[in-house]
Amino acid sequence: MIPPTRSASAVPAWLKAAPALFLLLWSSGFVFLKLGLAYADPLTFLALRYACVVALLVLPWLWVRPALPATWAAWGHLAMVGLLLQAGYFSFTYLSLKYGLSSGAVALITSQQPILVGLLAPAIAGERVGRVRWIGLLLGASGAAMVIVATSSIDLSSRLALLFAVLALLVMTAGTLWEKRFGRDTHPLTANLVQYGVGLAVTAPLAWWLEPMRVQWTPALFGSLTYLVVANSIVAMTLLLAMVRHGEASRVSALFFLVPPTTALIAWAVLGETIPLAAWPGMAIAAAGLYLVMRRRA
């Protein structure tokens, strides 16, 4: 049985600003990630990030003592979202990079997540994806692909790395739909503590097993880690799950179409990376697709 749709009155007013803020924080996270990975092994860096998030949240959680989920099933759903998104998506993404797939290829594969959500949302989340929204999804996917191909090298030579990228796409889709299907309003401190605790419990052993756990403690590493912990892991992920919980999964997932263009713009502004001329039409097409998906009919 599909859970009943929440009424409009239950949607927090601040959620109206969530899409733009999420897009900015999530996209800029890739720039800071690129900076941090120069000084630490990928999975080690991910486990360190999660350890910092957990350490940062423990004292506020003990101070606030928020209401806890009422059932074991609710705890299980929180843990499952953490397993899929924090442990699964990020671990598989980092492993695909570690085993030789270019960042452009990873982005190209995982940017198709909104298409999968659109295909599966009617059956799993009870959403109707109409013709106009499908046109928007296809335009968004095409535009994102154009930007990625224009700004990155696409190397699909490693089968194992390709497998990890596809798994990242699948678990991100599963996590989004799981949150939409089973997610309930839970205090952000509790939700983040559980989900990042699960992520740490998975990534730390993987880092110990697969890597020499190299870390160079430089100011750049601390800056990257601070941004990823606060802006990406806590604020952006809380916004994403809140949008999925109170909205439509296919509409929220379409925001990922604008991640490659926004990341390219931020890298141009912050790192001085050039934007090829061929990428600009892709940005416009992705934006047009997102508009068709996000608009609401009267």
mmCIF file of C-alpha atoms in Angstrom:
data_model
loop_
_atom_site.group_PDB
_atom_site.id
_atom_site.type_symbol
_atom_site.label_atom_id
_atom_site.label_comp_id
_atom_site.label_asym_id
_atom_site.label_seq_id
_atom_site.Cartn_x
_atom_site.Cartn_y
_atom_site.Cartn_z
ATOM 1 C CA MET A 1 0.000 0.000 0.000
ATOM 2 C CA ILE A 2 1.342 3.424 -0.981
ATOM 3 C CA PRO A 3 1.589 5.845 1.971
ATOM 4 C CA PRO A 4 -0.865 8.746 1.728
ATOM 5 C CA THR A 5 0.489 11.989 0.269
ATOM 6 C CA ARG A 6 1.250 14.590 2.887
ATOM 7 C CA SER A 7 -0.952 17.638 2.835
ATOM 8 C CA ALA A 8 0.377 20.980 1.668
ATOM 9 C CA SER A 9 0.028 22.361 5.188
ATOM 10 C CA ALA A 10 2.610 19.851 6.410
ATOM 11 C CA VAL A 11 5.280 21.217 4.066
ATOM 12 C CA PRO A 12 7.688 23.612 5.864
ATOM 13 C CA ALA A 13 7.766 27.124 4.408
ATOM 14 C CA TRP A 14 11.580 27.120 4.223
ATOM 15 C CA LEU A 15 11.426 24.224 1.766
ATOM 16 C CA LYS A 16 10.610 26.687 -1.044
ATOM 17 C CA ALA A 17 14.230 27.845 -1.020
ATOM 18 C CA ALA A 18 15.594 24.302 -0.725
ATOM 19 C CA PRO A 19 16.065 23.469 -4.460
ATOM 20 C CA ALA A 20 18.338 26.445 -5.221
ATOM 21 C CA LEU A 21 20.311 26.069 -1.981
ATOM 22 C CA PHE A 22 20.704 22.311 -2.448
ATOM 23 C CA LEU A 23 21.890 22.748 -6.026
ATOM 24 C CA LEU A 24 24.511 25.310 -4.995
ATOM 25 C CA LEU A 25 25.831 23.282 -2.029
ATOM 26 C CA TRP A 26 25.800 19.900 -3.787
ATOM 27 C CA SER A 27 27.467 21.179 -6.967
ATOM 28 C CA SER A 28 30.195 23.103 -5.148
ATOM 29 C CA GLY A 29 30.911 19.952 -3.150
ATOM 30 C CA PHE A 30 32.547 18.396 -6.225
ATOM 31 C CA VAL A 31 35.028 21.281 -6.381
ATOM 32 C CA PHE A 32 35.970 20.820 -2.706
ATOM 33 C CA LEU A 33 36.091 17.036 -3.157
ATOM 34 C CA LYS A 34 38.597 17.425 -5.978
ATOM 35 C CA LEU A 35 40.702 19.577 -3.675
ATOM 36 C CA GLY A 36 40.572 17.120 -0.762
ATOM 37 C CA LEU A 37 41.340 13.981 -2.794
ATOM 38 C CA ALA A 38 44.748 15.432 -3.648
ATOM 39 C CA TYR A 39 45.740 14.852 -0.012
ATOM 40 C CA ALA A 40 43.972 11.602 0.974
ATOM 41 C CA ASP A 41 42.968 8.239 -0.423
ATOM 42 C CA PRO A 42 39.319 8.244 -1.615
ATOM 43 C CA LEU A 43 37.666 5.839 0.825
ATOM 44 C CA THR A 44 39.869 7.031 3.672
ATOM 45 C CA PHE A 45 38.766 10.578 2.959
ATOM 46 C CA LEU A 46 35.118 9.464 2.849
ATOM 47 C CA ALA A 47 35.406 7.611 6.181
ATOM 48 C CA LEU A 48 37.144 10.644 7.710
ATOM 49 C CA ARG A 49 34.316 12.842 6.443
ATOM 50 C CA TYR A 50 31.692 10.599 8.025
ATOM 51 C CA ALA A 51 33.599 10.358 11.304
ATOM 52 C CA CYS A 52 33.673 14.161 11.500
ATOM 53 C CA VAL A 53 29.928 14.363 10.808
ATOM 54 C CA VAL A 54 29.137 11.851 13.565
ATOM 55 C CA ALA A 55 31.473 13.588 16.032
ATOM 56 C CA LEU A 56 29.920 16.951 15.180
ATOM 57 C CA LEU A 57 26.364 15.709 15.725
ATOM 58 C CA VAL A 58 26.733 13.684 18.933
ATOM 59 C CA LEU A 59 26.877 16.592 21.407
ATOM 60 C CA PRO A 60 23.976 18.575 19.832
ATOM 61 C CA TRP A 61 21.914 15.367 19.774
ATOM 62 C CA LEU A 62 22.605 14.745 23.473
ATOM 63 C CA TRP A 63 21.799 18.386 24.260
ATOM 64 C CA VAL A 64 18.549 18.599 22.272
ATOM 65 C CA ARG A 65 17.418 15.030 22.929
ATOM 66 C CA PRO A 66 15.007 15.038 19.969
ATOM 67 C CA ALA A 67 12.034 12.708 19.740
ATOM 68 C CA LEU A 68 13.067 9.283 18.518
ATOM 69 C CA PRO A 69 11.375 7.154 15.853
ATOM 70 C CA ALA A 70 8.487 5.304 17.442
ATOM 71 C CA THR A 71 9.012 1.865 15.861
ATOM 72 C CA TRP A 72 11.841 -0.466 14.964
ATOM 73 C CA ALA A 73 10.645 -0.262 11.360
ATOM 74 C CA ALA A 74 11.235 3.505 11.343
ATOM 75 C CA TRP A 75 14.774 2.955 12.659
ATOM 76 C CA GLY A 76 15.300 0.359 9.951
ATOM 77 C CA HIS A 77 14.155 2.731 7.206
ATOM 78 C CA LEU A 78 16.571 5.412 8.451
ATOM 79 C CA ALA A 79 19.423 2.904 8.451
ATOM 80 C CA MET A 80 18.506 1.643 4.975
ATOM 81 C CA VAL A 81 18.604 5.145 3.491
ATOM 82 C CA GLY A 82 22.006 5.625 5.129
ATOM 83 C CA LEU A 83 23.199 2.302 3.716
ATOM 84 C CA LEU A 84 22.039 3.155 0.190
ATOM 85 C CA LEU A 85 23.030 6.830 0.004
ATOM 86 C CA GLN A 86 25.946 7.341 2.378
ATOM 87 C CA ALA A 87 27.584 3.918 2.240
ATOM 88 C CA GLY A 88 26.486 2.769 -1.209
ATOM 89 C CA TYR A 89 26.386 5.799 -3.485
ATOM 90 C CA PHE A 90 29.504 7.561 -2.248
ATOM 91 C CA SER A 91 31.563 4.387 -1.804
ATOM 92 C CA PHE A 92 30.774 3.125 -5.296
ATOM 93 C CA THR A 93 31.448 6.573 -6.764
ATOM 94 C CA TYR A 94 34.823 6.810 -5.052
ATOM 95 C CA LEU A 95 35.708 3.223 -6.019
ATOM 96 C CA SER A 96 34.864 3.873 -9.670
ATOM 97 C CA LEU A 97 37.302 6.803 -9.586
ATOM 98 C CA LYS A 98 39.918 4.708 -7.769
ATOM 99 C CA TYR A 99 39.781 1.931 -10.392
ATOM 100 C CA GLY A 100 40.325 4.232 -13.331
ATOM 101 C CA LEU A 101 37.028 5.695 -14.511
ATOM 102 C CA SER A 102 37.263 9.372 -15.331
ATOM 103 C CA SER A 103 35.171 11.838 -13.348
ATOM 104 C CA GLY A 104 33.339 12.742 -16.550
ATOM 105 C CA ALA A 105 32.310 9.147 -17.152
ATOM 106 C CA VAL A 106 31.131 8.768 -13.542
ATOM 107 C CA ALA A 107 29.117 11.980 -13.814
ATOM 108 C CA LEU A 108 27.632 10.906 -17.148
ATOM 109 C CA ILE A 109 26.426 7.588 -15.732
ATOM 110 C CA THR A 110 25.109 8.854 -12.389
ATOM 111 C CA SER A 111 23.399 11.891 -13.963
ATOM 112 C CA GLN A 112 20.855 9.498 -15.488
ATOM 113 C CA GLN A 113 19.376 8.905 -12.023
ATOM 114 C CA PRO A 114 16.288 11.119 -12.659
ATOM 115 C CA ILE A 115 15.359 8.966 -15.660
ATOM 116 C CA LEU A 116 15.403 5.809 -13.533
ATOM 117 C CA VAL A 117 13.408 7.548 -10.795
ATOM 118 C CA GLY A 118 10.849 8.658 -13.396
ATOM 119 C CA LEU A 119 10.506 5.082 -14.664
ATOM 120 C CA LEU A 120 10.158 3.508 -11.211
ATOM 121 C CA ALA A 121 8.295 6.213 -9.271
ATOM 122 C CA PRO A 122 4.791 5.272 -10.527
ATOM 123 C CA ALA A 123 5.129 1.695 -9.265
ATOM 124 C CA ILE A 124 7.099 2.328 -6.073
ATOM 125 C CA ALA A 125 6.046 5.800 -4.903
ATOM 126 C CA GLY A 126 2.630 6.091 -6.548
ATOM 127 C CA GLU A 127 3.634 9.124 -8.620
ATOM 128 C CA ARG A 128 2.284 9.969 -12.043
ATOM 129 C CA VAL A 129 4.942 11.156 -14.497
ATOM 130 C CA GLY A 130 3.117 12.914 -17.333
ATOM 131 C CA ARG A 131 4.162 13.563 -20.922
ATOM 132 C CA VAL A 132 5.470 17.082 -20.307
ATOM 133 C CA ARG A 133 7.601 15.914 -17.387
ATOM 134 C CA TRP A 134 9.021 13.081 -19.475
ATOM 135 C CA ILE A 135 10.013 15.606 -22.147
ATOM 136 C CA GLY A 136 11.698 17.619 -19.398
ATOM 137 C CA LEU A 137 13.519 14.542 -18.068
ATOM 138 C CA LEU A 138 14.837 13.656 -21.512
ATOM 139 C CA LEU A 139 15.906 17.239 -22.203
ATOM 140 C CA GLY A 140 17.614 17.400 -18.807
ATOM 141 C CA ALA A 141 19.496 14.156 -19.413
ATOM 142 C CA SER A 142 20.588 15.309 -22.861
ATOM 143 C CA GLY A 143 21.741 18.697 -21.606
ATOM 144 C CA ALA A 144 23.666 17.232 -18.676
ATOM 145 C CA ALA A 145 25.364 14.738 -21.002
ATOM 146 C CA MET A 146 26.370 17.535 -23.398
ATOM 147 C CA VAL A 147 27.973 19.509 -20.565
ATOM 148 C CA ILE A 148 29.823 16.471 -19.206
ATOM 149 C CA VAL A 149 31.138 15.386 -22.604
ATOM 150 C CA ALA A 150 32.254 18.934 -23.414
ATOM 151 C CA THR A 151 34.026 19.574 -20.096
ATOM 152 C CA SER A 152 35.435 16.139 -19.185
ATOM 153 C CA SER A 153 37.311 13.241 -20.691
ATOM 154 C CA ILE A 154 35.127 10.144 -20.977
ATOM 155 C CA ASP A 155 37.063 6.924 -20.425
ATOM 156 C CA LEU A 156 35.135 3.655 -20.162
ATOM 157 C CA SER A 157 38.124 1.322 -20.423
ATOM 158 C CA SER A 158 37.836 -0.290 -16.975
ATOM 159 C CA ARG A 159 34.978 -2.776 -16.635
ATOM 160 C CA LEU A 160 35.276 -2.949 -12.847
ATOM 161 C CA ALA A 161 35.212 0.848 -12.557
ATOM 162 C CA LEU A 162 32.237 0.964 -14.920
ATOM 163 C CA LEU A 163 30.431 -1.586 -12.741
ATOM 164 C CA PHE A 164 31.016 0.569 -9.649
ATOM 165 C CA ALA A 165 29.607 3.633 -11.443
ATOM 166 C CA VAL A 166 26.477 1.734 -12.488
ATOM 167 C CA LEU A 167 26.064 0.464 -8.921
ATOM 168 C CA ALA A 168 26.365 4.070 -7.694
ATOM 169 C CA LEU A 169 23.547 5.035 -10.066
ATOM 170 C CA LEU A 170 21.354 2.157 -8.900
ATOM 171 C CA VAL A 171 21.808 2.670 -5.156
ATOM 172 C CA MET A 172 21.238 6.444 -5.456
ATOM 173 C CA THR A 173 17.973 5.728 -7.276
ATOM 174 C CA ALA A 174 17.012 3.109 -4.699
ATOM 175 C CA GLY A 175 17.807 5.458 -1.812
ATOM 176 C CA THR A 176 15.669 8.239 -3.278
ATOM 177 C CA LEU A 177 12.692 5.955 -3.853
ATOM 178 C CA TRP A 178 13.108 4.275 -0.451
ATOM 179 C CA GLU A 179 12.971 7.656 1.264
ATOM 180 C CA LYS A 180 9.876 8.596 -0.746
ATOM 181 C CA ARG A 181 8.143 5.267 -0.082
ATOM 182 C CA PHE A 182 9.017 4.780 3.592
ATOM 183 C CA GLY A 183 10.433 8.089 4.834
ATOM 184 C CA ARG A 184 8.764 9.771 7.803
ATOM 185 C CA ASP A 185 9.368 13.108 9.467
ATOM 186 C CA THR A 186 12.333 12.550 11.776
ATOM 187 C CA HIS A 187 14.389 15.167 13.581
ATOM 188 C CA PRO A 188 17.401 16.023 11.347
ATOM 189 C CA LEU A 189 19.858 15.355 14.177
ATOM 190 C CA THR A 190 18.555 11.814 14.642
ATOM 191 C CA ALA A 191 18.271 11.080 10.913
ATOM 192 C CA ASN A 192 21.767 12.344 10.109
ATOM 193 C CA LEU A 193 23.367 10.630 13.097
ATOM 194 C CA VAL A 194 21.890 7.250 12.166
ATOM 195 C CA GLN A 195 22.591 7.522 8.444
ATOM 196 C CA TYR A 196 26.148 8.799 8.731
ATOM 197 C CA GLY A 197 26.827 6.265 11.471
ATOM 198 C CA VAL A 198 25.858 3.545 9.004
ATOM 199 C CA GLY A 199 28.036 5.176 6.348
ATOM 200 C CA LEU A 200 31.028 5.244 8.705
ATOM 201 C CA ALA A 201 30.485 1.611 9.745
ATOM 202 C CA VAL A 202 30.720 0.556 6.076
ATOM 203 C CA THR A 203 33.365 2.885 4.638
ATOM 204 C CA ALA A 204 35.953 2.660 7.437
ATOM 205 C CA PRO A 205 36.496 -1.131 7.027
ATOM 206 C CA LEU A 206 36.534 -0.722 3.229
ATOM 207 C CA ALA A 207 39.216 1.967 3.494
ATOM 208 C CA TRP A 208 41.311 -0.236 5.811
ATOM 209 C CA TRP A 209 40.949 -3.204 3.433
ATOM 210 C CA LEU A 210 41.498 -1.484 0.066
ATOM 211 C CA GLU A 211 43.805 1.443 0.783
ATOM 212 C CA PRO A 212 47.007 2.381 2.635
ATOM 213 C CA MET A 213 44.849 5.089 4.284
ATOM 214 C CA ARG A 214 47.155 7.936 3.203
ATOM 215 C CA VAL A 215 46.276 11.372 4.639
ATOM 216 C CA GLN A 216 48.333 14.571 4.371
ATOM 217 C CA TRP A 217 47.141 17.025 7.014
ATOM 218 C CA THR A 218 47.313 20.297 5.089
ATOM 219 C CA PRO A 219 45.207 23.491 5.311
ATOM 220 C CA ALA A 220 43.645 22.571 1.969
ATOM 221 C CA LEU A 221 42.549 19.195 3.340
ATOM 222 C CA PHE A 222 41.012 20.825 6.413
ATOM 223 C CA GLY A 223 39.186 23.372 4.248
ATOM 224 C CA SER A 224 37.837 20.687 1.935
ATOM 225 C CA LEU A 225 36.817 18.466 4.843
ATOM 226 C CA THR A 226 35.086 21.308 6.687
ATOM 227 C CA TYR A 227 33.000 22.252 3.675
ATOM 228 C CA LEU A 228 32.054 18.665 2.826
ATOM 229 C CA VAL A 229 31.098 17.874 6.427
ATOM 230 C CA VAL A 230 28.967 20.957 7.116
ATOM 231 C CA ALA A 231 27.622 22.154 3.766
ATOM 232 C CA ASN A 232 27.468 18.880 1.825
ATOM 233 C CA SER A 233 26.902 16.122 4.357
ATOM 234 C CA ILE A 234 24.677 17.901 6.882
ATOM 235 C CA VAL A 235 22.894 20.784 5.135
ATOM 236 C CA ALA A 236 22.619 19.563 1.523
ATOM 237 C CA MET A 237 21.693 15.966 2.381
ATOM 238 C CA THR A 238 19.079 17.142 4.908
ATOM 239 C CA LEU A 239 17.569 19.389 2.216
ATOM 240 C CA LEU A 240 17.539 16.548 -0.324
ATOM 241 C CA LEU A 241 15.767 14.066 1.941
ATOM 242 C CA ALA A 242 13.287 16.732 3.106
ATOM 243 C CA MET A 243 12.439 17.616 -0.513
ATOM 244 C CA VAL A 244 11.941 13.959 -1.421
ATOM 245 C CA ARG A 245 9.823 13.363 1.682
ATOM 246 C CA HIS A 246 7.524 16.330 1.069
ATOM 247 C CA GLY A 247 7.519 16.368 -2.733
ATOM 248 C CA GLU A 248 7.666 14.096 -5.740
ATOM 249 C CA ALA A 249 10.766 11.982 -6.190
ATOM 250 C CA SER A 250 10.880 12.430 -9.978
ATOM 251 C CA ARG A 251 10.680 16.226 -9.674
ATOM 252 C CA VAL A 252 13.335 16.470 -6.944
ATOM 253 C CA SER A 253 15.695 14.064 -8.737
ATOM 254 C CA ALA A 254 15.596 16.297 -11.819
ATOM 255 C CA LEU A 255 17.712 18.811 -9.891
ATOM 256 C CA PHE A 256 20.672 16.521 -10.572
ATOM 257 C CA PHE A 257 20.504 17.481 -14.254
ATOM 258 C CA LEU A 258 21.788 20.937 -13.309
ATOM 259 C CA VAL A 259 24.609 19.625 -11.123
ATOM 260 C CA PRO A 260 27.138 19.248 -13.999
ATOM 261 C CA PRO A 261 26.455 22.749 -15.407
ATOM 262 C CA THR A 262 26.507 24.339 -11.948
ATOM 263 C CA THR A 263 29.705 22.503 -11.016
ATOM 264 C CA ALA A 264 31.318 23.696 -14.254
ATOM 265 C CA LEU A 265 30.349 27.297 -13.484
ATOM 266 C CA ILE A 266 31.662 27.069 -9.907
ATOM 267 C CA ALA A 267 34.930 25.461 -11.092
ATOM 268 C CA TRP A 268 35.269 28.268 -13.652
ATOM 269 C CA ALA A 269 34.728 30.931 -10.981
ATOM 270 C CA VAL A 270 36.776 29.332 -8.182
ATOM 271 C CA LEU A 271 39.447 27.241 -9.911
ATOM 272 C CA GLY A 272 39.721 29.127 -13.201
ATOM 273 C CA GLU A 273 38.735 26.060 -15.263
ATOM 274 C CA THR A 274 37.581 26.923 -18.764
ATOM 275 C CA ILE A 275 34.081 26.124 -20.037
ATOM 276 C CA PRO A 276 34.156 24.923 -23.673
ATOM 277 C CA LEU A 277 31.797 26.629 -26.068
ATOM 278 C CA ALA A 278 30.021 23.318 -26.705
ATOM 279 C CA ALA A 279 28.966 23.131 -23.037
ATOM 280 C CA TRP A 280 26.794 26.260 -23.077
ATOM 281 C CA PRO A 281 23.970 24.823 -25.242
ATOM 282 C CA GLY A 282 23.914 21.816 -22.905
ATOM 283 C CA MET A 283 23.465 24.114 -19.914
ATOM 284 C CA ALA A 284 20.520 25.810 -21.602
ATOM 285 C CA ILE A 285 18.904 22.489 -22.567
ATOM 286 C CA ALA A 286 19.368 21.099 -19.034
ATOM 287 C CA ALA A 287 17.799 24.244 -17.558
ATOM 288 C CA ALA A 288 14.849 24.012 -19.954
ATOM 289 C CA GLY A 289 14.335 20.370 -19.047
ATOM 290 C CA LEU A 290 14.438 21.165 -15.339
ATOM 291 C CA TYR A 291 11.838 23.917 -15.840
ATOM 292 C CA LEU A 292 9.444 21.468 -17.523
ATOM 293 C CA VAL A 293 9.911 18.934 -14.718
ATOM 294 C CA MET A 294 9.683 21.366 -11.818
ATOM 295 C CA ARG A 295 6.732 23.453 -12.980
ATOM 296 C CA ARG A 296 3.392 22.654 -11.414
ATOM 297 C CA ARG A 297 0.182 22.548 -13.375
ATOM 298 C CA ALA A 298 -2.669 24.744 -12.231
#
